[in-house]
Amino acid sequence: MIRSFATKLLPLFIITASLAASSEAQTMKPVTAADLSPQLDKIVIDGITKQNYPGATLIVGQKGRIIHAQAYGKQTYQPNAPKVQLDTIFDMASCSKVVGTTTATLLNLQDKKFKLSTPIYQLVPEYDKPDKTQITVKDLLTHVSGIKAYTAASLAEKKRTEGQSKADALIAHYASLPLNSKTGTKYEYSCLNFQTLARLNENATGIRNEDLLIDRVFNPLRMNDTRYVLSDAQVKRTTPSHRKPDGTLVRRIVHDPLASYHGSANNCPGNAGLFSTAPDLTKYCQMILANGNYNGKQIINANIVKDASKPQTPRNVNEDRGLGFDVWEAKSYVTPLNNKPGRYVIGHTGYTGTFLWLDTYTDTYIIFLTNRCLTAKGEKMKSVNPQRRAVTQAVLKSLPQYKKFF
């Protein structure tokens, strides 16, 4: 009798479940350019109108699908300035920490050149000092080393010895500075961490970071415009990052003072220094969101990418950082659904006005590049945070998984 009743209910259950699945499928209809592009265009153009930046590129994608790809404005505020194109090259500033230095570090962890627990003085002997022998590779990646945030290149130049390169002088100077806090006890975002980390990678491999990245990542992903050193042809497509005091536009030389002083010819600076385009970074984001895989080829070990994409800072530190990546927590950038274990939002920002946002739950990404450091005549540099937040909010609201939160 019970079996008969259950048998009668089974078809009804199947029909109900099918209807529910069909309804869910309809509500999960993929977002389209028609849904999103008008909002994004308005946000980015508003930033140009307000002279937050003269031009920008913006790509939004999900897995292998491009939802929105658009270039805006001009390379400078001059009426006859070249228009920004999708393949316009931008100074990535601190986004170099992720696309460049972090990526090289993940490759070298994969190759067992060192471990996260390796004390850095073993590979960067300048740090073989009593207060710094406990600093590990992981401490640099998560910004809990205690090393100060920034310093003036002029201080390293004053101490530079005859025959010593500028890059070597910087590393020696950083290692000579007292720690700002005990290692592992406090988060302090530090460019010095990543210049040191870049040198550690190069010492471990004997290979310049750019050469390693071209061979292992940039060439396989066909990221042909992602470089520390640009060709003459690439410079012609590069936005000026800033002006010299006499008003001369600066291309090819990065905006960041430490990275600029360091140079990229013999060693790569690590904290900044990389140039790239939105289409190149699309491939990078797709690779990271696919746990290191691109078009069926495993570029970086999947487990290493997963570890890099989740909080790695000590529990006593009130800041979530992955391995190199920022783990976004601010409400402007996340929802309750993609701010929990296994489904975080990661990325990075750059001082020149660059922005990478990767949602590991929906495999959605945002690449928003500007050259905000090139100000209009007589204007002070302005923040692009309002546009970053507005773009991210528009994308989050458009995704069916998150509609209930808005």
Tab-separated table of C-alpha atoms in Angstrom:
chain	number	residue	atom	x	y	z
A	1	MET	CA	0.000	0.000	0.000
A	2	ILE	CA	2.780	2.379	0.892
A	3	ARG	CA	4.689	1.382	-2.251
A	4	SER	CA	1.598	2.049	-4.390
A	5	PHE	CA	1.148	5.538	-2.893
A	6	ALA	CA	4.804	6.344	-3.477
A	7	THR	CA	4.568	5.103	-7.046
A	8	LYS	CA	1.623	7.420	-7.721
A	9	LEU	CA	3.520	10.390	-6.263
A	10	LEU	CA	6.695	9.767	-8.264
A	11	PRO	CA	5.474	11.177	-11.614
A	12	LEU	CA	4.124	14.261	-9.825
A	13	PHE	CA	7.495	14.749	-8.107
A	14	ILE	CA	9.330	14.439	-11.412
A	15	ILE	CA	7.018	16.966	-13.088
A	16	THR	CA	7.366	19.410	-10.163
A	17	ALA	CA	11.144	19.051	-10.116
A	18	SER	CA	11.313	19.540	-13.877
A	19	LEU	CA	9.218	22.703	-13.671
A	20	ALA	CA	11.406	24.026	-10.849
A	21	ALA	CA	14.553	23.290	-12.828
A	22	SER	CA	13.051	24.942	-15.897
A	23	SER	CA	12.102	28.015	-13.853
A	24	GLU	CA	15.598	28.212	-12.340
A	25	ALA	CA	17.164	27.885	-15.783
A	26	GLN	CA	15.062	30.803	-16.991
A	27	THR	CA	16.054	32.977	-14.035
A	28	MET	CA	19.718	32.026	-14.622
A	29	LYS	CA	19.668	33.269	-18.215
A	30	PRO	CA	23.181	34.543	-19.030
A	31	VAL	CA	23.647	38.294	-18.946
A	32	THR	CA	24.064	39.906	-22.368
A	33	ALA	CA	25.709	43.050	-23.689
A	34	ALA	CA	22.258	44.513	-24.282
A	35	ASP	CA	21.541	44.136	-20.557
A	36	LEU	CA	24.810	45.591	-19.326
A	37	SER	CA	26.625	47.739	-21.889
A	38	PRO	CA	24.445	50.886	-21.690
A	39	GLN	CA	25.048	51.109	-17.926
A	40	LEU	CA	28.784	50.507	-18.250
A	41	ASP	CA	29.159	53.035	-21.062
A	42	LYS	CA	27.435	55.689	-18.966
A	43	ILE	CA	29.671	55.027	-15.933
A	44	VAL	CA	32.969	55.131	-17.828
A	45	ILE	CA	32.037	58.138	-19.962
A	46	ASP	CA	30.972	59.986	-16.806
A	47	GLY	CA	34.516	59.514	-15.479
A	48	ILE	CA	35.939	61.046	-18.650
A	49	THR	CA	33.490	63.956	-18.485
A	50	LYS	CA	34.562	64.634	-14.894
A	51	GLN	CA	38.212	64.459	-16.026
A	52	ASN	CA	39.023	61.571	-13.707
A	53	TYR	CA	40.950	60.092	-16.661
A	54	PRO	CA	41.236	60.941	-20.375
A	55	GLY	CA	40.540	57.426	-21.649
A	56	ALA	CA	39.860	53.845	-20.654
A	57	THR	CA	39.272	50.293	-21.788
A	58	LEU	CA	36.754	47.978	-20.149
A	59	ILE	CA	36.161	44.275	-20.684
A	60	VAL	CA	33.643	42.174	-18.769
A	61	GLY	CA	33.546	38.454	-19.420
A	62	GLN	CA	32.350	35.161	-18.025
A	63	LYS	CA	34.368	32.007	-18.616
A	64	GLY	CA	35.167	32.023	-22.348
A	65	ARG	CA	32.457	34.548	-23.236
A	66	ILE	CA	32.993	38.295	-23.637
A	67	ILE	CA	29.959	40.235	-22.410
A	68	HIS	CA	31.269	43.771	-22.913
A	69	ALA	CA	34.422	45.106	-24.572
A	70	GLN	CA	34.798	48.807	-25.249
A	71	ALA	CA	37.414	51.545	-25.515
A	72	TYR	CA	36.614	55.095	-24.434
A	73	GLY	CA	38.051	58.568	-24.785
A	74	LYS	CA	41.535	59.605	-25.835
A	75	GLN	CA	45.082	58.984	-24.660
A	76	THR	CA	45.381	62.568	-23.391
A	77	TYR	CA	43.126	65.588	-22.894
A	78	GLN	CA	44.437	67.285	-26.051
A	79	PRO	CA	41.769	67.691	-28.779
A	80	ASN	CA	43.992	66.008	-31.392
A	81	ALA	CA	45.104	63.147	-29.120
A	82	PRO	CA	44.815	59.571	-30.442
A	83	LYS	CA	41.659	57.734	-29.458
A	84	VAL	CA	42.008	54.873	-27.006
A	85	GLN	CA	41.549	51.516	-28.743
A	86	LEU	CA	40.964	48.103	-27.177
A	87	ASP	CA	44.599	47.215	-27.903
A	88	THR	CA	45.928	50.406	-26.293
A	89	ILE	CA	48.668	49.554	-23.807
A	90	PHE	CA	48.470	50.818	-20.215
A	91	ASP	CA	50.935	51.113	-17.335
A	92	MET	CA	49.585	48.435	-14.973
A	93	ALA	CA	51.178	49.889	-11.806
A	94	SER	CA	50.451	47.594	-8.829
A	95	CYS	CA	48.408	45.159	-10.919
A	96	SER	CA	51.939	44.087	-11.905
A	97	LYS	CA	52.147	42.508	-8.457
A	98	VAL	CA	49.539	39.950	-9.537
A	99	VAL	CA	50.023	39.455	-13.277
A	100	GLY	CA	53.801	39.605	-13.030
A	101	THR	CA	55.393	38.831	-9.687
A	102	THR	CA	52.681	36.637	-8.167
A	103	THR	CA	52.405	34.589	-11.347
A	104	ALA	CA	56.170	34.030	-11.438
A	105	THR	CA	56.076	33.029	-7.770
A	106	LEU	CA	53.285	30.501	-8.340
A	107	LEU	CA	55.263	28.958	-11.202
A	108	ASN	CA	58.351	28.662	-9.030
A	109	LEU	CA	56.359	27.150	-6.173
A	110	GLN	CA	55.055	24.638	-8.698
A	111	ASP	CA	58.620	23.931	-9.860
A	112	LYS	CA	59.720	23.506	-6.222
A	113	LYS	CA	62.324	26.258	-6.517
A	114	PHE	CA	61.272	27.237	-2.992
A	115	LYS	CA	58.358	26.818	-0.584
A	116	LEU	CA	55.965	29.293	0.991
A	117	SER	CA	57.798	28.612	4.253
A	118	THR	CA	61.255	29.314	2.813
A	119	PRO	CA	63.005	32.136	4.730
A	120	ILE	CA	63.739	34.849	2.198
A	121	TYR	CA	67.335	35.399	3.368
A	122	GLN	CA	68.202	31.996	1.905
A	123	LEU	CA	67.571	33.383	-1.584
A	124	VAL	CA	68.098	37.104	-0.985
A	125	PRO	CA	71.185	37.167	1.267
A	126	GLU	CA	70.880	40.915	1.904
A	127	TYR	CA	68.111	39.955	4.352
A	128	ASP	CA	70.386	37.760	6.453
A	129	LYS	CA	69.981	40.068	9.439
A	130	PRO	CA	68.851	39.163	12.988
A	131	ASP	CA	65.468	40.907	12.707
A	132	LYS	CA	64.670	39.544	9.235
A	133	THR	CA	65.663	35.875	9.173
A	134	GLN	CA	62.112	34.819	10.083
A	135	ILE	CA	60.499	36.494	7.040
A	136	THR	CA	59.180	33.873	4.605
A	137	VAL	CA	58.014	33.867	1.002
A	138	LYS	CA	54.423	33.697	2.244
A	139	ASP	CA	54.951	36.759	4.442
A	140	LEU	CA	55.938	38.766	1.373
A	141	LEU	CA	52.981	37.505	-0.672
A	142	THR	CA	50.471	38.375	2.066
A	143	HIS	CA	52.075	41.654	3.179
A	144	VAL	CA	52.716	40.621	6.792
A	145	SER	CA	56.523	40.708	6.641
A	146	GLY	CA	56.797	43.887	8.697
A	147	ILE	CA	58.790	45.548	5.915
A	148	LYS	CA	57.752	49.167	5.445
A	149	ALA	CA	55.340	50.143	2.688
A	150	TYR	CA	57.511	52.454	0.606
A	151	THR	CA	60.695	54.488	0.587
A	152	ALA	CA	62.427	57.061	-1.590
A	153	ALA	CA	64.688	55.829	-4.369
A	154	SER	CA	66.995	58.753	-3.601
A	155	LEU	CA	67.928	57.121	-0.289
A	156	ALA	CA	69.150	54.024	-2.111
A	157	GLU	CA	70.965	56.171	-4.657
A	158	LYS	CA	72.868	57.970	-1.894
A	159	LYS	CA	74.194	54.635	-0.628
A	160	ARG	CA	74.842	53.078	-4.033
A	161	THR	CA	78.451	51.996	-4.419
A	162	GLU	CA	80.626	52.134	-7.511
A	163	GLY	CA	79.616	49.421	-9.947
A	164	GLN	CA	76.446	48.556	-8.018
A	165	SER	CA	73.276	48.498	-10.106
A	166	LYS	CA	70.299	50.600	-9.096
A	167	ALA	CA	68.260	47.424	-8.612
A	168	ASP	CA	70.900	45.961	-6.286
A	169	ALA	CA	71.135	49.242	-4.388
A	170	LEU	CA	67.388	49.161	-3.762
A	171	ILE	CA	67.403	45.611	-2.384
A	172	ALA	CA	70.348	46.425	-0.113
A	173	HIS	CA	68.569	49.554	1.097
A	174	TYR	CA	65.322	47.712	1.854
A	175	ALA	CA	67.162	45.056	3.823
A	176	SER	CA	68.916	47.733	5.890
A	177	LEU	CA	65.677	49.344	7.066
A	178	PRO	CA	64.185	48.459	10.456
A	179	LEU	CA	60.929	46.524	10.376
A	180	ASN	CA	57.740	48.483	11.017
A	181	SER	CA	56.222	45.566	12.938
A	182	LYS	CA	57.053	42.053	14.055
A	183	THR	CA	56.756	39.629	11.166
A	184	GLY	CA	53.378	37.886	10.958
A	185	THR	CA	51.570	40.204	13.371
A	186	LYS	CA	50.335	43.078	11.203
A	187	TYR	CA	49.197	43.668	7.628
A	188	GLU	CA	50.974	46.488	5.804
A	189	TYR	CA	50.646	46.669	2.035
A	190	SER	CA	54.202	47.073	0.813
A	191	CYS	CA	55.829	47.713	-2.546
A	192	LEU	CA	59.121	46.731	-0.930
A	193	ASN	CA	57.715	43.257	-0.267
A	194	PHE	CA	57.159	42.719	-3.965
A	195	GLN	CA	60.430	44.177	-5.194
A	196	THR	CA	62.099	41.775	-2.776
A	197	LEU	CA	59.884	38.913	-3.966
A	198	ALA	CA	60.758	39.608	-7.600
A	199	ARG	CA	64.455	39.429	-6.760
A	200	LEU	CA	63.900	36.218	-4.795
A	201	ASN	CA	62.291	34.612	-7.857
A	202	GLU	CA	65.114	35.677	-10.135
A	203	ASN	CA	67.774	34.467	-7.709
A	204	ALA	CA	66.003	31.113	-7.362
A	205	THR	CA	65.834	30.506	-11.110
A	206	GLY	CA	68.690	32.522	-12.553
A	207	ILE	CA	66.125	33.805	-15.047
A	208	ARG	CA	64.761	37.328	-15.409
A	209	ASN	CA	61.087	37.323	-14.401
A	210	GLU	CA	59.919	38.736	-17.729
A	211	ASP	CA	61.734	35.967	-19.619
A	212	LEU	CA	60.183	33.303	-17.386
A	213	LEU	CA	56.714	34.779	-17.806
A	214	ILE	CA	57.004	35.144	-21.580
A	215	ASP	CA	58.041	31.507	-21.910
A	216	ARG	CA	55.583	29.972	-19.442
A	217	VAL	CA	52.539	32.281	-19.498
A	218	PHE	CA	52.507	35.202	-21.917
A	219	ASN	CA	53.411	33.241	-25.062
A	220	PRO	CA	51.119	30.259	-24.346
A	221	LEU	CA	48.228	32.671	-23.677
A	222	ARG	CA	49.260	34.897	-26.609
A	223	MET	CA	49.542	37.877	-24.282
A	224	ASN	CA	51.824	39.550	-26.801
A	225	ASP	CA	51.433	43.080	-25.419
A	226	THR	CA	52.131	42.209	-21.781
A	227	ARG	CA	55.735	43.159	-21.163
A	228	TYR	CA	58.091	44.979	-18.802
A	229	VAL	CA	60.136	46.261	-21.757
A	230	LEU	CA	58.124	47.514	-24.731
A	231	SER	CA	59.150	47.520	-28.379
A	232	ASP	CA	59.111	50.767	-30.356
A	233	ALA	CA	55.951	49.593	-32.122
A	234	GLN	CA	54.240	48.919	-28.789
A	235	VAL	CA	55.215	52.325	-27.415
A	236	LYS	CA	53.200	53.921	-30.224
A	237	ARG	CA	50.079	52.196	-28.798
A	238	THR	CA	50.857	53.061	-25.181
A	239	THR	CA	48.992	55.720	-23.223
A	240	PRO	CA	51.213	58.318	-21.555
A	241	SER	CA	51.310	57.463	-17.867
A	242	HIS	CA	52.307	60.937	-16.692
A	243	ARG	CA	54.138	64.138	-17.592
A	244	LYS	CA	57.615	65.347	-16.788
A	245	PRO	CA	57.832	68.674	-14.905
A	246	ASP	CA	58.346	70.429	-18.262
A	247	GLY	CA	55.091	68.967	-19.591
A	248	THR	CA	56.635	66.276	-21.795
A	249	LEU	CA	54.427	63.192	-22.051
A	250	VAL	CA	56.010	60.035	-20.653
A	251	ARG	CA	55.568	56.692	-22.395
A	252	ARG	CA	57.537	53.452	-21.910
A	253	ILE	CA	58.787	54.590	-18.477
A	254	VAL	CA	56.485	53.489	-15.663
A	255	HIS	CA	54.905	55.983	-13.299
A	256	ASP	CA	55.953	54.313	-10.040
A	257	PRO	CA	59.154	56.016	-8.759
A	258	LEU	CA	60.760	52.876	-7.310
A	259	ALA	CA	59.989	50.724	-10.340
A	260	SER	CA	61.196	53.491	-12.652
A	261	TYR	CA	64.492	53.858	-10.756
A	262	HIS	CA	64.902	50.067	-10.565
A	263	GLY	CA	64.473	49.546	-14.308
A	264	SER	CA	63.569	46.293	-16.068
A	265	ALA	CA	66.498	45.596	-18.387
A	266	ASN	CA	68.420	43.234	-16.095
A	267	ASN	CA	65.989	42.577	-13.225
A	268	CYS	CA	62.231	43.141	-13.064
A	269	PRO	CA	61.018	45.476	-10.312
A	270	GLY	CA	58.112	43.417	-8.936
A	271	ASN	CA	55.909	46.090	-7.381
A	272	ALA	CA	55.035	47.739	-10.712
A	273	GLY	CA	56.643	47.960	-14.144
A	274	LEU	CA	54.371	45.789	-16.282
A	275	PHE	CA	52.452	47.091	-19.302
A	276	SER	CA	49.413	45.331	-20.746
A	277	THR	CA	46.124	45.571	-22.630
A	278	ALA	CA	42.579	44.616	-21.714
A	279	PRO	CA	42.420	41.788	-24.315
A	280	ASP	CA	45.660	40.281	-22.972
A	281	LEU	CA	44.360	40.437	-19.413
A	282	THR	CA	41.137	38.753	-20.521
A	283	LYS	CA	43.159	35.614	-21.238
A	284	TYR	CA	44.952	35.912	-17.913
A	285	CYS	CA	41.684	36.208	-15.978
A	286	GLN	CA	40.206	33.251	-17.846
A	287	MET	CA	43.268	31.179	-16.946
A	288	ILE	CA	43.128	32.067	-13.249
A	289	LEU	CA	39.369	31.423	-13.022
A	290	ALA	CA	39.904	28.036	-14.702
A	291	ASN	CA	42.356	27.151	-11.911
A	292	GLY	CA	45.435	27.683	-14.054
A	293	ASN	CA	44.104	26.047	-17.215
A	294	TYR	CA	43.827	27.785	-20.577
A	295	ASN	CA	42.340	26.077	-23.632
A	296	GLY	CA	43.088	22.665	-22.189
A	297	LYS	CA	46.687	23.438	-21.216
A	298	GLN	CA	47.608	23.577	-17.538
A	299	ILE	CA	49.677	26.755	-17.184
A	300	ILE	CA	49.857	26.767	-13.368
A	301	ASN	CA	49.055	23.887	-11.023
A	302	ALA	CA	45.345	23.975	-10.119
A	303	ASN	CA	45.848	23.519	-6.376
A	304	ILE	CA	48.393	26.330	-6.272
A	305	VAL	CA	45.950	28.691	-8.023
A	306	LYS	CA	43.194	27.657	-5.602
A	307	ASP	CA	45.485	28.411	-2.655
A	308	ALA	CA	46.370	31.801	-4.148
A	309	SER	CA	42.664	32.612	-4.501
A	310	LYS	CA	41.668	32.301	-0.850
A	311	PRO	CA	42.631	34.112	2.378
A	312	GLN	CA	46.144	33.236	3.517
A	313	THR	CA	46.901	35.870	6.139
A	314	PRO	CA	47.360	34.740	9.769
A	315	ARG	CA	44.177	34.579	11.844
A	316	ASN	CA	45.429	37.337	14.126
A	317	VAL	CA	45.720	39.753	11.184
A	318	ASN	CA	42.563	41.704	10.368
A	319	GLU	CA	42.934	41.677	6.585
A	320	ASP	CA	42.252	39.005	3.983
A	321	ARG	CA	44.929	38.550	1.339
A	322	GLY	CA	45.475	35.570	-0.889
A	323	LEU	CA	48.892	34.719	-2.280
A	324	GLY	CA	49.526	38.028	-4.014
A	325	PHE	CA	45.848	38.599	-4.754
A	326	ASP	CA	43.584	40.876	-2.785
A	327	VAL	CA	40.532	39.008	-1.477
A	328	TRP	CA	37.768	41.586	-1.804
A	329	GLU	CA	35.511	42.093	1.203
A	330	ALA	CA	33.980	45.545	0.661
A	331	LYS	CA	30.242	45.450	-0.086
A	332	SER	CA	30.805	47.347	-3.330
A	333	TYR	CA	32.750	44.394	-4.711
A	334	VAL	CA	31.041	41.282	-3.291
A	335	THR	CA	27.725	39.737	-2.237
A	336	PRO	CA	27.044	37.211	0.548
A	337	LEU	CA	27.223	34.460	-2.095
A	338	ASN	CA	30.755	35.162	-3.334
A	339	ASN	CA	32.411	36.073	-0.059
A	340	LYS	CA	32.819	32.665	1.550
A	341	PRO	CA	35.131	29.630	1.338
A	342	GLY	CA	35.422	28.251	-2.164
A	343	ARG	CA	33.815	31.249	-3.836
A	344	TYR	CA	35.818	34.397	-3.189
A	345	VAL	CA	36.313	37.516	-5.285
A	346	ILE	CA	39.968	38.271	-5.909
A	347	GLY	CA	41.883	40.898	-7.848
A	348	HIS	CA	44.048	43.979	-7.511
A	349	THR	CA	44.171	47.701	-8.188
A	350	GLY	CA	46.907	49.893	-9.621
A	351	TYR	CA	47.778	53.492	-8.766
A	352	THR	CA	47.618	54.569	-12.415
A	353	GLY	CA	43.923	53.650	-12.450
A	354	THR	CA	43.977	49.954	-13.304
A	355	PHE	CA	41.606	47.341	-11.870
A	356	LEU	CA	41.228	43.556	-12.031
A	357	TRP	CA	38.194	41.833	-10.455
A	358	LEU	CA	37.696	38.061	-10.630
A	359	ASP	CA	34.623	36.321	-9.197
A	360	THR	CA	35.518	32.680	-8.571
A	361	TYR	CA	31.851	31.751	-7.940
A	362	THR	CA	30.403	32.799	-11.314
A	363	ASP	CA	33.718	32.869	-13.236
A	364	THR	CA	33.046	36.493	-14.130
A	365	TYR	CA	35.824	39.057	-14.496
A	366	ILE	CA	36.252	42.804	-14.967
A	367	ILE	CA	39.270	44.501	-16.529
A	368	PHE	CA	39.110	48.289	-16.239
A	369	LEU	CA	42.192	50.224	-17.358
A	370	THR	CA	42.675	54.005	-17.210
A	371	ASN	CA	45.590	56.446	-17.154
A	372	ARG	CA	44.265	58.699	-14.416
A	373	CYS	CA	47.763	59.949	-13.490
A	374	LEU	CA	47.784	61.977	-16.700
A	375	THR	CA	45.732	64.882	-15.395
A	376	ALA	CA	44.113	67.712	-17.293
A	377	LYS	CA	46.090	70.953	-17.233
A	378	GLY	CA	45.762	72.639	-13.856
A	379	GLU	CA	43.844	69.701	-12.371
A	380	LYS	CA	44.858	67.508	-9.443
A	381	MET	CA	44.860	63.745	-9.809
A	382	LYS	CA	41.422	62.268	-9.152
A	383	SER	CA	40.266	58.921	-7.823
A	384	VAL	CA	38.763	56.270	-10.091
A	385	ASN	CA	37.251	54.405	-7.148
A	386	PRO	CA	33.732	55.749	-7.867
A	387	GLN	CA	33.894	54.280	-11.375
A	388	ARG	CA	35.425	51.006	-10.168
A	389	ARG	CA	32.649	50.572	-7.626
A	390	ALA	CA	29.897	51.554	-10.053
A	391	VAL	CA	31.150	49.186	-12.758
A	392	THR	CA	31.395	46.315	-10.279
A	393	GLN	CA	27.952	47.005	-8.866
A	394	ALA	CA	26.457	47.046	-12.363
A	395	VAL	CA	28.065	43.690	-13.132
A	396	LEU	CA	26.976	42.126	-9.832
A	397	LYS	CA	23.394	43.331	-10.300
A	398	SER	CA	23.288	41.891	-13.811
A	399	LEU	CA	24.268	38.368	-12.740
A	400	PRO	CA	21.182	36.219	-12.031
A	401	GLN	CA	22.870	34.482	-9.096
A	402	TYR	CA	23.022	37.778	-7.193
A	403	LYS	CA	19.751	39.488	-8.106
A	404	LYS	CA	18.166	38.693	-4.741
A	405	PHE	CA	20.755	40.874	-3.006
A	406	PHE	CA	19.769	44.039	-4.883
